[in-house]
Amino acid sequence: MKPLPASLRFIERDWLSSNQIVGIDGERATIVDTGYATRAATTVDLVTRALAGTGATPARIVNTHLHSDHCGGNRALVDAFGCTITIPEASADVVAQWDESRLSFAATGQHCPRFACDATIRPGDTLRLGGLDWNVHAAPGHDPDSVILHCERERLLISADALWETGFGIVFPEIDGESGFDEQHAVLDLIERLGVERVLPGHGALFDDVHGALARARARLESMRSDPQRHARHALKVLVKFMLLDVARIREDALHERAHAAVVMRSAARQAGMDYAQALKWATDSLVGQGLLRREGVELVDV
Amino acid sequence: MTSPQRRDERGAAASTASPVASPCISVCRIEPASGLCEGCLRTIDEIAGWGTLSDDARRKVWDAIDERRAQRAARPQAGSDVRAAGRHR
């Protein structure tokens, strides 16, 4: 596998925390996406180690979109390094007001410490990161305000949750009864047109088989589009599993309480044609059946 | 905590799959005493560098993890232990 440019680092995390892309510009480093809040201490440590010996410290955070697994480490990184925060312009108001009803965190049964935005980027902008120019493109689908970053010169794409090696993130607008599948389809077409040779995704390994990933993503999108109830059921499972990745173990009744205010999960249940309690039970049973969770008495345990 | 079977499956898959799967099991907490992640038993450098390691280098990390796990299994544990039941976060 050919190495990344020396000015870039790719920190692979997991499905609770997004990956971090680190770009070094002299003494200033930019961190793209910051993982989940409860793992923020480790994110700070990883970023510190990734920059060891470079003479650079984190000066700026860039968030591709405001999901808890991508901006949850913002506050901890600001506390540790005093860096600024750059977010998509479309999200600026909701962050300035910290309007919990419009932010995604509580709605998905997740949380994120409050942060302030210092600068914004919008589609059409060019961002300088790691000595390279990155074009900012809108990537609605998974999230209406998400952006992806394309370096034409090195043919690299920071793809957030628009494209992973084996799929892409839940198309949340569809769960809310808004258009999202068409947008996700258009983003996959955009990625194909951009001429990308390596993807630095929001989750999972970086990869060079862009053609294969696009083919898999398109097939997955078509199957979701043809059966929106299936997409809704998948969303429920993803969000329940996410909770368990965070807490490791939880009483089943406590999970139901924790999910009580998660309006996106309620919408998913409604879309899947299930009453909420029934839907949560179905999701946990299904995850247990797949060996992704385990039951121990009244507790659910992450596997 | 991750069941021993699941860890072993991923470890076994590490020998044949490409790219070699990440050892992360979403604990993501570095034990101060050992400098290892309590969940996956990697050093912070191994975690930070994983994203761009070759498959061969990743397999070596998996080998190191297996050795660390075996060393822990062989000694009595006083403090935190990746095998401890009732892991809490």
Coordinates of C-alpha atoms in Angstrom, one line a residue:
Chain A
M1 CA 0.0 0.0 0.0
K2 CA 1.6 3.3 -1.0
P3 CA 2.2 5.7 1.9
L4 CA 0.1 8.8 2.6
P5 CA 1.8 12.1 2.0
A6 CA 4.1 12.8 5.0
S7 CA 2.0 15.7 6.0
L8 CA -1.1 13.5 6.7
R9 CA -1.9 11.0 9.4
F10 CA -4.9 8.6 9.4
I11 CA -5.9 7.4 12.9
E12 CA -8.3 4.4 12.5
R13 CA -10.8 4.2 15.4
D14 CA -14.0 2.1 15.6
W15 CA -17.7 2.4 15.2
L16 CA -18.2 4.4 18.4
S17 CA -15.6 7.1 17.4
S18 CA -15.0 8.3 14.0
N19 CA -11.5 8.1 12.5
Q20 CA -9.2 11.1 12.7
I21 CA -7.4 12.6 9.7
V22 CA -4.6 14.8 10.8
G23 CA -3.0 17.3 8.5
I24 CA 0.3 19.0 9.4
D25 CA 1.1 22.6 8.2
G26 CA 4.3 23.6 9.8
E27 CA 3.6 24.0 13.6
R28 CA -0.1 23.8 13.2
A29 CA -2.1 20.7 12.8
T30 CA -5.7 20.2 11.7
I31 CA -7.8 17.3 13.1
V32 CA -10.7 16.3 10.9
D33 CA -13.4 14.7 13.1
T34 CA -12.9 14.0 16.7
G35 CA -14.6 10.8 17.8
Y36 CA -17.1 10.2 20.6
A37 CA -17.3 12.1 23.9
T38 CA -16.7 9.2 26.2
R39 CA -13.5 8.2 24.4
A40 CA -12.2 11.8 24.2
A41 CA -9.3 11.3 26.5
T42 CA -8.0 8.6 24.2
T43 CA -8.5 10.8 21.2
V44 CA -6.4 13.5 22.8
D45 CA -3.7 10.9 23.5
L46 CA -3.8 9.5 20.0
V47 CA -3.6 12.9 18.3
T48 CA -0.7 13.8 20.6
R49 CA 1.2 10.6 19.6
A50 CA 0.4 11.0 16.0
L51 CA 2.0 14.4 16.1
A52 CA 5.0 13.4 18.2
G53 CA 8.3 14.5 16.7
T54 CA 6.6 16.7 14.0
G55 CA 6.8 20.0 16.0
A56 CA 3.1 20.5 15.3
T57 CA 0.3 20.9 17.7
P58 CA -3.4 20.8 17.0
A59 CA -4.5 24.3 16.0
R60 CA -7.8 23.6 14.3
I61 CA -10.6 21.0 14.3
V62 CA -12.6 20.5 11.2
N63 CA -15.9 18.6 11.5
T64 CA -17.3 17.0 8.4
H65 CA -20.8 16.8 10.1
L66 CA -22.2 17.1 13.5
H67 CA -22.8 13.6 14.6
S68 CA -21.7 12.6 18.1
D69 CA -19.1 10.2 16.9
H70 CA -17.5 12.9 14.7
C71 CA -17.5 16.0 17.0
G72 CA -17.6 14.4 20.5
G73 CA -13.9 15.0 21.1
N74 CA -14.1 18.7 20.1
R75 CA -14.4 20.0 23.7
A76 CA -11.6 17.8 25.0
L77 CA -9.2 18.8 22.2
V78 CA -10.0 22.5 22.7
D79 CA -9.3 22.1 26.4
A80 CA -6.1 20.3 25.7
F81 CA -4.7 22.4 22.9
G82 CA -6.8 25.6 22.6
C83 CA -7.6 24.8 18.9
T84 CA -10.3 26.4 16.9
I85 CA -13.3 24.6 15.5
T86 CA -14.5 24.8 11.9
I87 CA -17.8 23.3 10.9
P88 CA -20.1 23.2 7.8
E89 CA -21.7 26.6 7.4
A90 CA -25.2 25.0 7.2
S91 CA -24.8 23.9 10.9
A92 CA -23.5 27.2 12.2
D93 CA -26.8 28.5 13.6
V94 CA -27.7 25.3 15.4
V95 CA -24.3 25.2 17.0
A96 CA -24.3 28.8 18.0
Q97 CA -27.7 28.3 19.8
W98 CA -26.8 24.7 20.8
D99 CA -30.4 23.9 19.9
E100 CA -30.7 20.3 21.3
S101 CA -34.0 19.8 19.4
R102 CA -32.2 20.4 16.1
L103 CA -28.8 18.8 17.0
S104 CA -28.7 15.1 16.4
F105 CA -27.3 14.0 19.7
A106 CA -30.3 13.6 22.0
A107 CA -32.5 12.5 19.1
T108 CA -30.3 9.4 18.5
G109 CA -29.9 8.6 22.2
Q110 CA -26.3 10.0 22.2
H111 CA -24.6 12.9 23.7
C112 CA -21.9 15.5 22.9
P113 CA -20.3 18.2 25.0
R114 CA -21.1 21.7 23.9
F115 CA -18.6 23.5 21.8
A116 CA -18.5 26.8 19.9
C117 CA -17.7 27.3 16.2
D118 CA -15.0 29.7 15.2
A119 CA -15.1 29.3 11.4
T120 CA -17.2 27.6 8.8
I121 CA -16.6 26.0 5.4
R122 CA -19.1 25.5 2.7
P123 CA -19.4 23.6 -0.6
G124 CA -17.2 25.3 -3.2
D125 CA -14.6 26.4 -0.7
T126 CA -11.0 25.2 -0.7
L127 CA -9.4 24.2 2.6
R128 CA -5.6 24.0 3.1
L129 CA -4.7 20.9 5.1
G130 CA -1.4 19.1 5.3
G131 CA 0.1 21.3 2.7
L132 CA -2.5 20.3 0.2
D133 CA -5.6 22.0 -1.2
W134 CA -8.9 20.2 -0.5
N135 CA -12.2 21.1 -2.2
V136 CA -15.2 21.1 0.0
H137 CA -18.2 19.3 -1.5
A138 CA -21.7 19.0 -0.1
A139 CA -22.5 15.4 0.8
P140 CA -26.1 15.2 1.9
G141 CA -27.6 11.8 2.3
H142 CA -26.4 10.5 5.6
D143 CA -26.7 14.1 7.0
P144 CA -28.1 17.1 5.2
D145 CA -25.2 19.4 6.2
S146 CA -22.3 17.0 5.7
V147 CA -19.3 17.8 3.6
I148 CA -16.6 15.7 2.1
L149 CA -13.1 16.9 1.3
H150 CA -11.3 16.1 -2.0
C151 CA -7.6 16.6 -2.7
E152 CA -7.3 16.7 -6.5
R153 CA -3.6 16.6 -6.6
E154 CA -3.2 13.4 -4.5
R155 CA -6.6 12.0 -5.5
L156 CA -7.6 11.6 -1.9
L157 CA -11.0 11.8 -0.5
I158 CA -12.0 12.5 3.2
S159 CA -15.4 10.8 2.8
A160 CA -16.9 11.1 6.3
D161 CA -19.9 8.7 6.4
A162 CA -20.8 9.1 2.8
L163 CA -18.7 6.1 1.7
W164 CA -16.9 3.4 3.7
E165 CA -15.2 0.4 2.3
T166 CA -18.2 -1.7 2.9
G167 CA -21.1 0.7 2.9
F168 CA -22.1 4.2 4.3
G169 CA -23.9 5.7 7.2
I170 CA -27.7 5.5 7.8
V171 CA -29.6 7.9 5.6
F172 CA -31.1 9.8 8.5
P173 CA -33.3 12.3 6.6
E174 CA -35.3 9.3 5.2
I175 CA -36.0 8.2 8.8
D176 CA -37.3 11.7 9.4
G177 CA -39.6 11.4 6.4
E178 CA -37.4 13.6 4.2
S179 CA -35.5 12.9 1.0
G180 CA -32.1 11.3 1.5
F181 CA -31.8 8.3 -0.8
D182 CA -31.6 10.5 -3.9
E183 CA -29.0 12.7 -2.2
Q184 CA -26.9 9.7 -1.2
H185 CA -27.2 8.4 -4.8
A186 CA -25.9 11.7 -6.1
V187 CA -23.0 11.8 -3.6
L188 CA -21.9 8.3 -4.8
D189 CA -22.0 9.6 -8.4
L190 CA -20.1 12.7 -7.4
I191 CA -17.4 10.6 -5.7
E192 CA -17.1 8.5 -8.9
R193 CA -16.7 11.7 -11.0
L194 CA -14.1 13.2 -8.8
G195 CA -11.5 10.7 -9.7
V196 CA -10.4 9.4 -6.3
E197 CA -7.7 6.8 -5.8
R198 CA -7.7 6.6 -2.0
V199 CA -10.5 7.1 0.5
L200 CA -10.0 8.2 4.1
P201 CA -13.4 7.2 5.5
G202 CA -15.1 8.3 8.7
H203 CA -15.1 4.7 9.9
G204 CA -13.2 1.6 8.9
A205 CA -9.9 1.2 7.1
L206 CA -8.6 3.6 4.4
F207 CA -9.0 1.9 1.0
D208 CA -7.9 2.2 -2.6
D209 CA -10.5 0.0 -4.2
V210 CA -12.9 2.9 -4.8
H211 CA -14.6 1.3 -7.7
G212 CA -15.5 -1.8 -5.6
A213 CA -16.6 0.3 -2.6
L214 CA -18.9 2.4 -4.9
A215 CA -20.4 -0.8 -6.4
R216 CA -21.1 -2.2 -2.9
A217 CA -22.5 1.1 -1.7
R218 CA -24.8 1.4 -4.7
A219 CA -26.1 -2.1 -4.2
R220 CA -26.7 -1.4 -0.6
L221 CA -28.5 1.9 -1.4
E222 CA -30.8 0.3 -3.9
S223 CA -31.8 -2.4 -1.4
M224 CA -32.5 0.2 1.2
R225 CA -34.4 2.4 -1.2
S226 CA -36.5 -0.6 -2.4
D227 CA -37.4 -1.4 1.2
P228 CA -37.5 1.7 3.5
Q229 CA -38.8 -0.4 6.4
R230 CA -35.7 -2.4 6.2
H231 CA -33.6 0.7 6.3
A232 CA -35.6 1.9 9.4
R233 CA -35.1 -1.5 11.1
H234 CA -31.3 -1.3 10.3
A235 CA -31.2 2.2 11.8
L236 CA -32.7 0.9 15.0
K237 CA -30.1 -1.8 15.3
V238 CA -27.3 0.5 14.5
L239 CA -28.4 3.0 17.2
V240 CA -29.0 0.3 19.9
K241 CA -25.6 -1.3 19.1
F242 CA -24.0 2.2 19.3
M243 CA -25.4 2.6 22.8
L244 CA -23.9 -0.7 23.9
L245 CA -20.5 0.2 22.4
D246 CA -20.6 3.2 24.7
V247 CA -21.8 1.7 27.9
A248 CA -20.6 -1.9 27.4
R249 CA -23.5 -3.3 29.5
I250 CA -26.9 -2.0 30.5
R251 CA -30.1 -3.3 32.0
E252 CA -32.7 -3.7 29.3
D253 CA -35.1 -1.5 31.2
A254 CA -32.4 1.2 31.5
L255 CA -31.8 1.0 27.7
H256 CA -35.5 1.7 27.2
E257 CA -35.3 4.7 29.5
R258 CA -32.2 5.9 27.8
A259 CA -33.9 5.6 24.5
H260 CA -37.1 7.3 25.7
A261 CA -36.3 10.8 24.3
A262 CA -34.5 9.5 21.2
V263 CA -36.9 10.9 18.6
V264 CA -35.0 9.5 15.6
M265 CA -35.2 6.1 17.1
R266 CA -39.0 6.6 17.6
S267 CA -39.3 7.7 14.0
A268 CA -37.4 4.6 12.9
A269 CA -39.8 2.4 14.9
R270 CA -42.8 4.1 13.4
Q271 CA -41.4 3.7 9.9
A272 CA -40.8 0.1 10.6
G273 CA -44.4 -0.3 11.6
M274 CA -43.6 -1.2 15.3
D275 CA -44.6 0.3 18.6
Y276 CA -41.5 1.7 20.3
A277 CA -41.0 -0.8 23.1
Q278 CA -41.6 -3.6 20.6
A279 CA -39.1 -2.1 18.2
L280 CA -36.4 -1.7 20.9
K281 CA -37.0 -5.3 21.9
W282 CA -36.9 -6.5 18.3
A283 CA -33.6 -4.6 17.7
T284 CA -31.9 -6.0 20.8
D285 CA -33.2 -9.6 20.0
S286 CA -31.9 -9.3 16.5
L287 CA -28.5 -8.0 17.6
V288 CA -28.3 -10.9 20.2
G289 CA -29.3 -13.3 17.4
Q290 CA -26.5 -12.0 15.3
G291 CA -24.0 -12.4 18.1
L292 CA -23.5 -8.6 18.3
L293 CA -24.9 -8.4 21.8
R294 CA -25.3 -10.9 24.6
R295 CA -27.9 -11.2 27.3
E296 CA -26.8 -11.8 30.9
G297 CA -29.9 -12.0 33.1
V298 CA -31.6 -8.6 32.8
E299 CA -28.5 -7.0 31.3
L300 CA -27.5 -6.5 27.7
V301 CA -23.8 -6.8 27.1
D302 CA -21.7 -5.6 24.2
V303 CA -19.9 -8.4 22.4
Chain B
M1 CA -16.4 -7.2 27.2
T2 CA -15.7 -9.0 24.0
S3 CA -16.2 -12.7 24.3
P4 CA -13.0 -14.7 23.9
Q5 CA -14.5 -16.4 20.8
R6 CA -15.0 -13.1 19.1
R7 CA -11.5 -11.9 19.9
D8 CA -10.0 -15.2 18.7
E9 CA -12.1 -15.1 15.5
R10 CA -10.7 -11.7 14.6
G11 CA -7.2 -12.8 15.5
A12 CA -7.5 -15.9 13.3
A13 CA -9.0 -13.8 10.5
A14 CA -6.0 -11.5 10.9
S15 CA -3.8 -14.3 9.4
T16 CA -5.7 -14.5 6.1
A17 CA -7.8 -11.3 5.6
S18 CA -6.6 -8.2 3.9
P19 CA -6.6 -5.6 5.1
V20 CA -6.0 -7.1 8.5
A21 CA -8.9 -6.3 10.9
S22 CA -8.4 -3.8 13.7
P23 CA -8.1 -5.3 17.2
C24 CA -10.3 -2.4 18.6
I25 CA -13.2 -3.6 20.7
S26 CA -14.4 -0.1 21.6
V27 CA -13.0 0.1 25.1
C28 CA -10.4 2.7 24.1
R29 CA -8.9 3.4 27.6
I30 CA -5.1 3.3 28.1
E31 CA -4.1 1.7 31.3
P32 CA -1.5 4.0 32.9
A33 CA 0.5 1.1 34.4
S34 CA 1.1 -0.9 31.3
G35 CA 0.6 1.8 28.6
L36 CA -1.7 -0.6 26.9
C37 CA -5.3 -0.2 25.9
E38 CA -7.4 -2.1 28.4
G39 CA -9.5 -3.5 25.6
C40 CA -7.3 -4.4 22.7
L41 CA -3.9 -4.5 24.5
R42 CA -2.2 -2.3 21.9
T43 CA 0.2 0.5 22.8
I44 CA -0.9 4.1 22.0
D45 CA 1.6 4.1 19.2
E46 CA 0.3 0.9 17.7
I47 CA -3.2 2.4 17.8
A48 CA -2.2 5.7 16.4
G49 CA -0.2 4.1 13.6
W50 CA -2.6 1.3 12.7
G51 CA -4.4 3.2 10.0
T52 CA -1.3 3.1 7.7
L53 CA 0.4 -0.1 8.8
S54 CA 1.0 -2.8 6.2
D55 CA -0.8 -6.1 6.6
D56 CA 2.4 -7.7 7.7
A57 CA 3.0 -5.1 10.3
R58 CA -0.6 -5.5 11.5
R59 CA -0.1 -9.2 11.8
K60 CA 2.9 -8.5 14.0
V61 CA 0.8 -6.3 16.2
W62 CA -1.8 -9.1 16.5
D63 CA 1.1 -11.5 17.5
A64 CA 2.2 -9.0 20.1
I65 CA -1.4 -8.8 21.5
D66 CA -1.6 -12.6 21.8
E67 CA 1.7 -12.6 23.7
R68 CA 0.6 -9.8 26.0
R69 CA -2.7 -11.7 26.7
A70 CA -0.8 -14.9 27.4
Q71 CA 1.5 -13.1 29.8
R72 CA -1.5 -11.7 31.6
A73 CA -3.2 -15.0 31.8
A74 CA 0.0 -16.5 33.3
R75 CA 0.2 -14.1 36.1
P76 CA -2.1 -13.3 39.1
Q77 CA -3.7 -9.9 38.5
A78 CA -4.0 -7.4 41.3
G79 CA -5.4 -4.4 39.4
S80 CA -7.5 -3.9 36.3
D81 CA -7.6 -7.0 34.1
V82 CA -9.0 -7.3 30.6
R83 CA -10.5 -10.6 31.7
A84 CA -12.4 -9.0 34.6
A85 CA -16.1 -9.6 34.4
G86 CA -18.3 -6.7 35.1
R87 CA -16.3 -4.2 33.1
H88 CA -17.8 -0.8 33.6
R89 CA -17.1 2.5 31.9

